[in-house]
């Protein structure tokens, strides 16, 4: 066995072994990388250099602003206004409470950019609302968790920013195009969840409540628009070229602060230090992960792992459909075991060259990868959104995971649509940019 093969097995094997032993993923990455550096005789100072290099990115400055924007909007009272607007918009349809759950997550996802934040903020309100209309608590919780994945597809999403950083070593990816590409996939996921919710409501004979009222709908939109404007500032600013991603995110933070303090009045000046504390804790985890993963991705490139994986796949088959299935399975399986941001950083340099060799766009891979890993957030053993759903509902994780099986299937349908029919969403970034 060659030195390269042994080093590759050591890197991947030690990492996976530590993950299975429930060692924090940052330590798993660092330990496996350091061992391989020593094995290959590379100066360990390269590890520190890669840490700094990975964090030395102007684009990365947008991440703390997006996290802060989500915290300010969540604390500012935007949650209730979005649920009220969603209720007026779709609450009168059969399965209205479930529909409201899905639509509210679509809107809130554009503000929070996080599945976990979506589930934690909207979950208690939505689950109670659905139970009052006759839905089972487990179904309500599962739908809340599934719809929260819209939050990482609908822009602005910090995970998409991280993807552009990870792809930079292979090709340049426009964050504006990636943001625009996220809207239709978010809508596709919403539609398949709403169809399943309609089927479930009809099967369980959940009564229809209320009627559509155009005036009430316009009034509720008027209250919700202040929060939604933060998203428009980011997306419109980036695609028109008025702002860079970082500048638009900073402007959105200022707007979110004004809205939370003076319009929705959800928090006061004395609450701001606590909000910044939450942001700092979240940001610290993200930045350490990005920094440490620099050495891991450096070793993957040094050992030519992308080339090895690509050669192995094309030796098995040259059928594009089969290769895409295998890549999706790889992302789904690893998404069940490792945190999302970490996997984006590690998998992108490996999968992107294969993806592009099939004649597919890196924007397409960004969407498919985010949805794949988003499903991983809902699966044991490390699904953070699954843990949050269990905490807010009081239902054991094992029971929730079992009840999630139909939702996995429904989300799988959305994944297949986005994988094999990229023009279903690629038309928007191509037309606008």
Short mmCIF file of C-alpha atoms in Angstrom, two decimals, residues 61-386:
data_model
loop_
_atom_site.label_atom_id
_atom_site.label_comp_id
_atom_site.label_asym_id
_atom_site.label_seq_id
_atom_site.Cartn_x
_atom_site.Cartn_y
_atom_site.Cartn_z
CA UNK A 61 -17.11 39.00 6.96
CA UNK A 62 -20.72 38.60 5.81
CA UNK A 63 -21.29 35.59 8.08
CA UNK A 64 -21.29 37.44 11.45
CA UNK A 65 -23.60 40.09 9.98
CA UNK A 66 -26.07 37.46 8.78
CA UNK A 67 -26.02 35.76 12.18
CA UNK A 68 -26.54 39.12 13.93
CA UNK A 69 -29.39 40.03 11.57
CA UNK A 70 -31.16 36.78 12.40
CA UNK A 71 -30.71 37.31 16.15
CA UNK A 72 -32.01 40.88 15.99
CA UNK A 73 -35.04 39.88 13.92
CA UNK A 74 -35.78 36.89 16.13
CA UNK A 75 -35.63 39.04 19.27
CA UNK A 76 -37.43 41.94 17.60
CA UNK A 77 -40.84 40.28 17.35
CA UNK A 78 -40.87 39.48 13.63
CA UNK A 79 -41.95 35.89 14.36
CA UNK A 80 -45.54 36.77 15.32
CA UNK A 81 -46.04 39.10 12.35
CA UNK A 82 -44.88 36.45 9.87
CA UNK A 83 -47.16 33.81 11.40
CA UNK A 84 -50.11 36.24 11.25
CA UNK A 85 -49.40 37.01 7.60
CA UNK A 86 -49.03 33.32 6.75
CA UNK A 87 -52.32 32.57 8.53
CA UNK A 88 -54.15 35.15 6.45
CA UNK A 89 -52.47 33.91 3.29
CA UNK A 90 -53.07 30.14 3.52
CA UNK A 91 -54.78 29.45 6.87
CA UNK A 92 -58.20 29.11 5.21
CA UNK A 93 -57.14 26.10 3.06
CA UNK A 94 -57.72 22.53 4.26
CA UNK A 95 -54.81 21.77 6.53
CA UNK A 96 -54.50 25.50 7.09
CA UNK A 97 -52.46 25.35 10.30
CA UNK A 98 -49.95 23.01 8.63
CA UNK A 99 -49.82 25.30 5.59
CA UNK A 100 -49.18 28.28 7.87
CA UNK A 101 -46.30 26.36 9.45
CA UNK A 102 -44.65 25.79 6.05
CA UNK A 103 -45.21 29.30 4.66
CA UNK A 104 -44.04 31.01 7.87
CA UNK A 105 -40.81 29.00 7.72
CA UNK A 106 -40.27 30.13 4.12
CA UNK A 107 -40.50 33.78 5.15
CA UNK A 108 -38.63 33.42 8.44
CA UNK A 109 -35.90 31.38 6.78
CA UNK A 110 -35.01 34.38 4.67
CA UNK A 111 -34.43 36.30 7.88
CA UNK A 112 -32.74 33.72 10.12
CA UNK A 113 -30.84 31.72 7.48
CA UNK A 114 -30.79 28.84 9.94
CA UNK A 115 -32.82 25.66 10.35
CA UNK A 116 -32.13 25.54 14.08
CA UNK A 117 -33.15 29.18 14.61
CA UNK A 118 -36.32 28.64 12.58
CA UNK A 119 -37.33 25.57 14.60
CA UNK A 120 -36.48 27.15 17.96
CA UNK A 121 -38.23 30.47 17.23
CA UNK A 122 -41.35 29.35 15.37
CA UNK A 123 -41.67 25.85 16.80
CA UNK A 124 -43.41 26.55 20.15
CA UNK A 125 -45.98 28.83 18.48
CA UNK A 126 -46.61 26.61 15.46
CA UNK A 127 -46.89 23.34 17.38
CA UNK A 128 -49.41 24.85 19.79
CA UNK A 129 -51.39 26.35 16.89
CA UNK A 130 -51.54 23.01 15.06
CA UNK A 131 -52.55 21.07 18.18
CA UNK A 132 -55.44 23.48 18.74
CA UNK A 133 -56.75 22.56 15.28
CA UNK A 134 -56.59 18.82 15.98
CA UNK A 135 -53.15 17.80 14.74
CA UNK A 136 -51.11 15.17 16.53
CA UNK A 137 -48.17 16.67 18.51
CA UNK A 138 -45.63 14.40 16.84
CA UNK A 139 -46.85 15.32 13.33
CA UNK A 140 -46.81 19.01 14.23
CA UNK A 141 -43.24 18.77 15.50
CA UNK A 142 -42.02 16.80 12.48
CA UNK A 143 -43.57 19.28 10.06
CA UNK A 144 -41.98 22.16 11.98
CA UNK A 145 -38.57 20.50 11.73
CA UNK A 146 -38.96 19.62 8.04
CA UNK A 147 -40.14 23.10 7.06
CA UNK A 148 -37.25 24.68 8.97
CA UNK A 149 -34.87 23.36 6.28
CA UNK A 150 -36.33 26.05 4.01
CA UNK A 151 -34.33 28.44 6.18
CA UNK A 152 -31.00 27.28 4.75
CA UNK A 153 -32.22 27.36 1.14
CA UNK A 154 -33.95 30.74 1.09
CA UNK A 155 -31.38 33.57 1.05
CA UNK A 156 -29.56 35.06 2.75
CA UNK A 157 -27.99 31.90 4.17
CA UNK A 158 -24.61 31.79 5.89
CA UNK A 159 -24.20 28.20 4.71
CA UNK A 160 -24.27 29.42 1.12
CA UNK A 161 -21.53 31.92 1.96
CA UNK A 162 -19.48 29.07 3.45
CA UNK A 163 -20.06 27.05 0.26
CA UNK A 164 -18.62 29.85 -1.90
CA UNK A 165 -15.54 29.88 0.34
CA UNK A 166 -15.14 26.11 0.06
CA UNK A 167 -15.57 26.20 -3.73
CA UNK A 168 -13.01 28.99 -4.21
CA UNK A 169 -10.15 26.49 -4.55
CA UNK A 170 -11.89 24.86 -7.53
CA UNK A 171 -13.83 27.63 -9.24
CA UNK A 172 -15.35 31.03 -8.59
CA UNK A 173 -18.98 30.97 -7.44
CA UNK A 174 -21.16 34.09 -7.47
CA UNK A 175 -22.88 34.54 -4.11
CA UNK A 176 -25.54 36.66 -5.84
CA UNK A 177 -26.40 33.83 -8.23
CA UNK A 178 -26.40 31.32 -5.39
CA UNK A 179 -28.78 33.50 -3.38
CA UNK A 180 -31.15 33.85 -6.34
CA UNK A 181 -30.97 30.11 -7.04
CA UNK A 182 -32.23 29.36 -3.51
CA UNK A 183 -35.71 30.82 -3.87
CA UNK A 184 -37.24 28.22 -6.20
CA UNK A 185 -35.77 25.21 -4.31
CA UNK A 186 -37.18 26.71 -1.10
CA UNK A 187 -40.55 26.97 -2.83
CA UNK A 188 -40.28 23.40 -4.19
CA UNK A 189 -39.65 22.07 -0.68
CA UNK A 190 -42.59 24.15 0.61
CA UNK A 191 -44.92 22.81 -2.08
CA UNK A 192 -44.14 19.12 -1.49
CA UNK A 193 -44.57 19.61 2.27
CA UNK A 194 -47.88 21.43 1.73
CA UNK A 195 -49.15 18.66 -0.56
CA UNK A 196 -48.32 16.07 2.09
CA UNK A 197 -49.93 18.26 4.77
CA UNK A 198 -53.11 18.49 2.68
CA UNK A 199 -53.15 14.71 2.25
CA UNK A 200 -52.63 14.16 6.00
CA UNK A 201 -55.31 16.71 6.93
CA UNK A 202 -57.83 15.10 4.63
CA UNK A 203 -56.96 11.61 5.87
CA UNK A 204 -57.31 12.67 9.53
CA UNK A 205 -60.40 14.77 8.74
CA UNK A 206 -58.92 17.98 10.16
CA UNK A 207 -61.63 20.68 9.79
CA UNK A 208 -61.25 23.73 7.56
CA UNK A 209 -61.21 26.95 9.56
CA UNK A 210 -61.74 30.53 8.44
CA UNK A 211 -62.13 32.18 5.04
CA UNK A 212 -59.82 34.19 2.85
CA UNK A 213 -60.01 37.92 3.61
CA UNK A 214 -58.08 40.11 1.18
CA UNK A 215 -58.19 43.21 3.38
CA UNK A 216 -56.91 41.33 6.44
CA UNK A 217 -54.19 39.75 4.28
CA UNK A 218 -53.00 43.17 3.05
CA UNK A 219 -52.99 44.55 6.61
CA UNK A 220 -50.95 41.63 7.94
CA UNK A 221 -48.51 42.04 5.03
CA UNK A 222 -48.16 45.71 5.97
CA UNK A 223 -47.08 44.66 9.48
CA UNK A 224 -44.72 41.92 8.24
CA UNK A 225 -43.09 43.92 5.44
CA UNK A 226 -40.74 45.73 7.82
CA UNK A 227 -39.02 42.48 8.69
CA UNK A 228 -39.01 41.19 5.13
CA UNK A 229 -37.30 44.36 3.93
CA UNK A 230 -34.10 43.18 5.62
CA UNK A 231 -33.98 40.27 3.17
CA UNK A 232 -34.69 42.55 0.22
CA UNK A 233 -31.81 44.82 1.24
CA UNK A 234 -29.40 41.88 1.05
CA UNK A 235 -30.66 40.14 -2.08
CA UNK A 236 -31.49 43.21 -4.18
CA UNK A 237 -28.30 44.97 -3.07
CA UNK A 238 -26.12 42.02 -4.10
CA UNK A 239 -27.73 41.18 -7.45
CA UNK A 240 -27.86 44.82 -8.59
CA UNK A 241 -24.24 45.39 -7.60
CA UNK A 242 -25.09 48.31 -5.31
CA UNK A 243 -23.55 46.46 -2.34
CA UNK A 244 -21.10 43.67 -1.87
CA UNK A 245 -22.40 40.73 0.16
CA UNK A 246 -20.69 42.06 3.28
CA UNK A 247 -21.94 45.63 2.81
CA UNK A 248 -25.51 44.49 2.21
CA UNK A 249 -25.39 42.29 5.31
CA UNK A 250 -24.13 45.23 7.40
CA UNK A 251 -26.94 47.47 6.09
CA UNK A 252 -29.47 44.73 6.89
CA UNK A 253 -28.14 44.59 10.47
CA UNK A 254 -28.68 48.34 10.90
CA UNK A 255 -32.20 48.00 9.47
CA UNK A 256 -32.96 45.03 11.74
CA UNK A 257 -31.81 47.04 14.76
CA UNK A 258 -34.09 49.95 13.84
CA UNK A 259 -37.07 47.64 13.18
CA UNK A 260 -36.60 45.70 16.42
CA UNK A 261 -36.15 48.82 18.57
CA UNK A 262 -38.62 51.29 17.09
CA UNK A 263 -41.19 49.46 14.93
CA UNK A 264 -41.84 46.02 16.44
CA UNK A 265 -40.35 47.07 19.81
CA UNK A 266 -39.43 43.49 20.60
CA UNK A 267 -36.31 44.38 22.57
CA UNK A 268 -34.76 47.39 24.31
CA UNK A 269 -31.27 48.84 24.34
CA UNK A 270 -30.44 46.94 27.52
CA UNK A 271 -31.12 43.63 25.68
CA UNK A 272 -28.52 44.29 22.97
CA UNK A 273 -25.49 43.01 24.98
CA UNK A 274 -27.26 39.66 25.45
CA UNK A 275 -28.02 39.50 21.71
CA UNK A 276 -24.37 40.17 20.91
CA UNK A 277 -23.36 37.47 23.40
CA UNK A 278 -25.51 34.91 21.54
CA UNK A 279 -24.03 36.00 18.23
CA UNK A 280 -20.48 35.74 19.58
CA UNK A 281 -21.06 32.21 20.87
CA UNK A 282 -22.48 31.06 17.53
CA UNK A 283 -19.84 32.87 15.50
CA UNK A 284 -17.00 31.44 17.61
CA UNK A 285 -18.11 27.91 16.78
CA UNK A 286 -18.42 28.68 13.07
CA UNK A 287 -15.07 30.46 12.74
CA UNK A 288 -13.10 27.81 14.66
CA UNK A 289 -14.68 25.15 12.46
CA UNK A 290 -13.80 27.04 9.27
CA UNK A 291 -10.23 27.63 10.46
CA UNK A 292 -9.53 24.05 11.53
CA UNK A 293 -11.08 22.61 8.37
CA UNK A 294 -8.46 24.50 6.33
CA UNK A 295 -5.79 21.93 7.23
CA UNK A 296 -8.19 19.05 6.46
CA UNK A 297 -9.08 20.36 3.00
CA UNK A 298 -5.38 21.14 2.34
CA UNK A 299 -4.53 17.50 3.02
CA UNK A 300 -7.40 16.29 0.83
CA UNK A 301 -5.95 18.31 -2.04
CA UNK A 302 -2.34 17.36 -1.23
CA UNK A 303 -3.26 13.65 -1.26
CA UNK A 304 -5.29 14.13 -4.47
CA UNK A 305 -8.41 12.66 -2.87
CA UNK A 306 -10.79 14.44 -5.31
CA UNK A 307 -8.98 12.81 -8.23
CA UNK A 308 -9.04 9.40 -6.52
CA UNK A 309 -12.78 9.63 -5.80
CA UNK A 310 -13.52 10.86 -9.31
CA UNK A 311 -11.50 8.03 -10.89
CA UNK A 312 -13.19 5.44 -8.67
CA UNK A 313 -16.66 6.69 -9.57
CA UNK A 314 -16.02 6.78 -13.32
CA UNK A 315 -14.43 3.32 -13.18
CA UNK A 316 -17.67 2.02 -11.66
CA UNK A 317 -19.93 3.74 -14.18
CA UNK A 318 -20.03 6.63 -16.60
CA UNK A 319 -23.80 6.95 -16.31
CA UNK A 320 -24.58 10.49 -15.19
CA UNK A 321 -27.81 9.50 -13.43
CA UNK A 322 -26.10 6.77 -11.40
CA UNK A 323 -23.17 9.02 -10.44
CA UNK A 324 -25.58 11.70 -9.20
CA UNK A 325 -27.43 9.10 -7.12
CA UNK A 326 -24.14 7.95 -5.54
CA UNK A 327 -23.07 11.52 -4.77
CA UNK A 328 -26.45 12.24 -3.17
CA UNK A 329 -26.23 9.08 -1.06
CA UNK A 330 -22.72 10.09 0.05
CA UNK A 331 -23.92 13.53 1.14
CA UNK A 332 -27.03 12.13 2.86
CA UNK A 333 -25.09 9.51 4.84
CA UNK A 334 -22.36 11.91 5.94
CA UNK A 335 -25.00 14.53 6.73
CA UNK A 336 -26.37 12.18 9.39
CA UNK A 337 -22.97 12.03 11.10
CA UNK A 338 -21.23 15.40 10.79
CA UNK A 339 -22.25 19.04 11.25
CA UNK A 340 -23.39 20.92 8.18
CA UNK A 341 -20.80 23.71 7.93
CA UNK A 342 -18.00 21.20 8.45
CA UNK A 343 -19.25 18.93 5.66
CA UNK A 344 -19.65 21.81 3.23
CA UNK A 345 -16.02 22.74 3.79
CA UNK A 346 -14.77 19.15 3.48
CA UNK A 347 -16.99 17.76 0.72
CA UNK A 348 -17.05 20.68 -1.71
CA UNK A 349 -13.39 20.32 -2.86
CA UNK A 350 -14.00 16.60 -3.39
CA UNK A 351 -17.40 16.62 -5.11
CA UNK A 352 -17.27 19.87 -7.09
CA UNK A 353 -14.66 18.68 -9.66
CA UNK A 354 -16.73 15.53 -10.29
CA UNK A 355 -19.91 17.60 -10.54
CA UNK A 356 -18.40 20.00 -13.06
CA UNK A 357 -16.94 17.11 -15.10
CA UNK A 358 -20.56 16.02 -15.64
CA UNK A 359 -21.23 19.40 -17.24
CA UNK A 360 -23.19 20.70 -14.24
CA UNK A 361 -23.02 24.11 -12.59
CA UNK A 362 -21.36 24.72 -9.20
CA UNK A 363 -24.48 26.74 -8.31
CA UNK A 364 -26.50 23.56 -8.87
CA UNK A 365 -24.24 21.59 -6.52
CA UNK A 366 -24.52 24.31 -3.87
CA UNK A 367 -28.31 23.94 -3.76
CA UNK A 368 -28.29 20.14 -3.84
CA UNK A 369 -25.60 19.94 -1.15
CA UNK A 370 -27.38 22.38 1.17
CA UNK A 371 -30.66 20.43 0.89
CA UNK A 372 -28.89 17.08 1.39
CA UNK A 373 -27.12 18.28 4.50
CA UNK A 374 -30.29 20.03 5.64
CA UNK A 375 -32.02 16.65 5.73
CA UNK A 376 -29.07 15.48 7.82
CA UNK A 377 -30.02 18.11 10.43
CA UNK A 378 -33.24 16.13 11.00
CA UNK A 379 -31.62 12.71 11.42
CA UNK A 380 -29.90 10.99 14.34
CA UNK A 381 -27.27 10.77 15.72
CA UNK A 382 -26.11 14.40 15.38
CA UNK A 383 -29.11 16.22 13.86
CA UNK A 384 -29.21 19.54 15.71
CA UNK A 385 -32.71 20.47 14.51
CA UNK A 386 -33.99 17.04 15.61
#
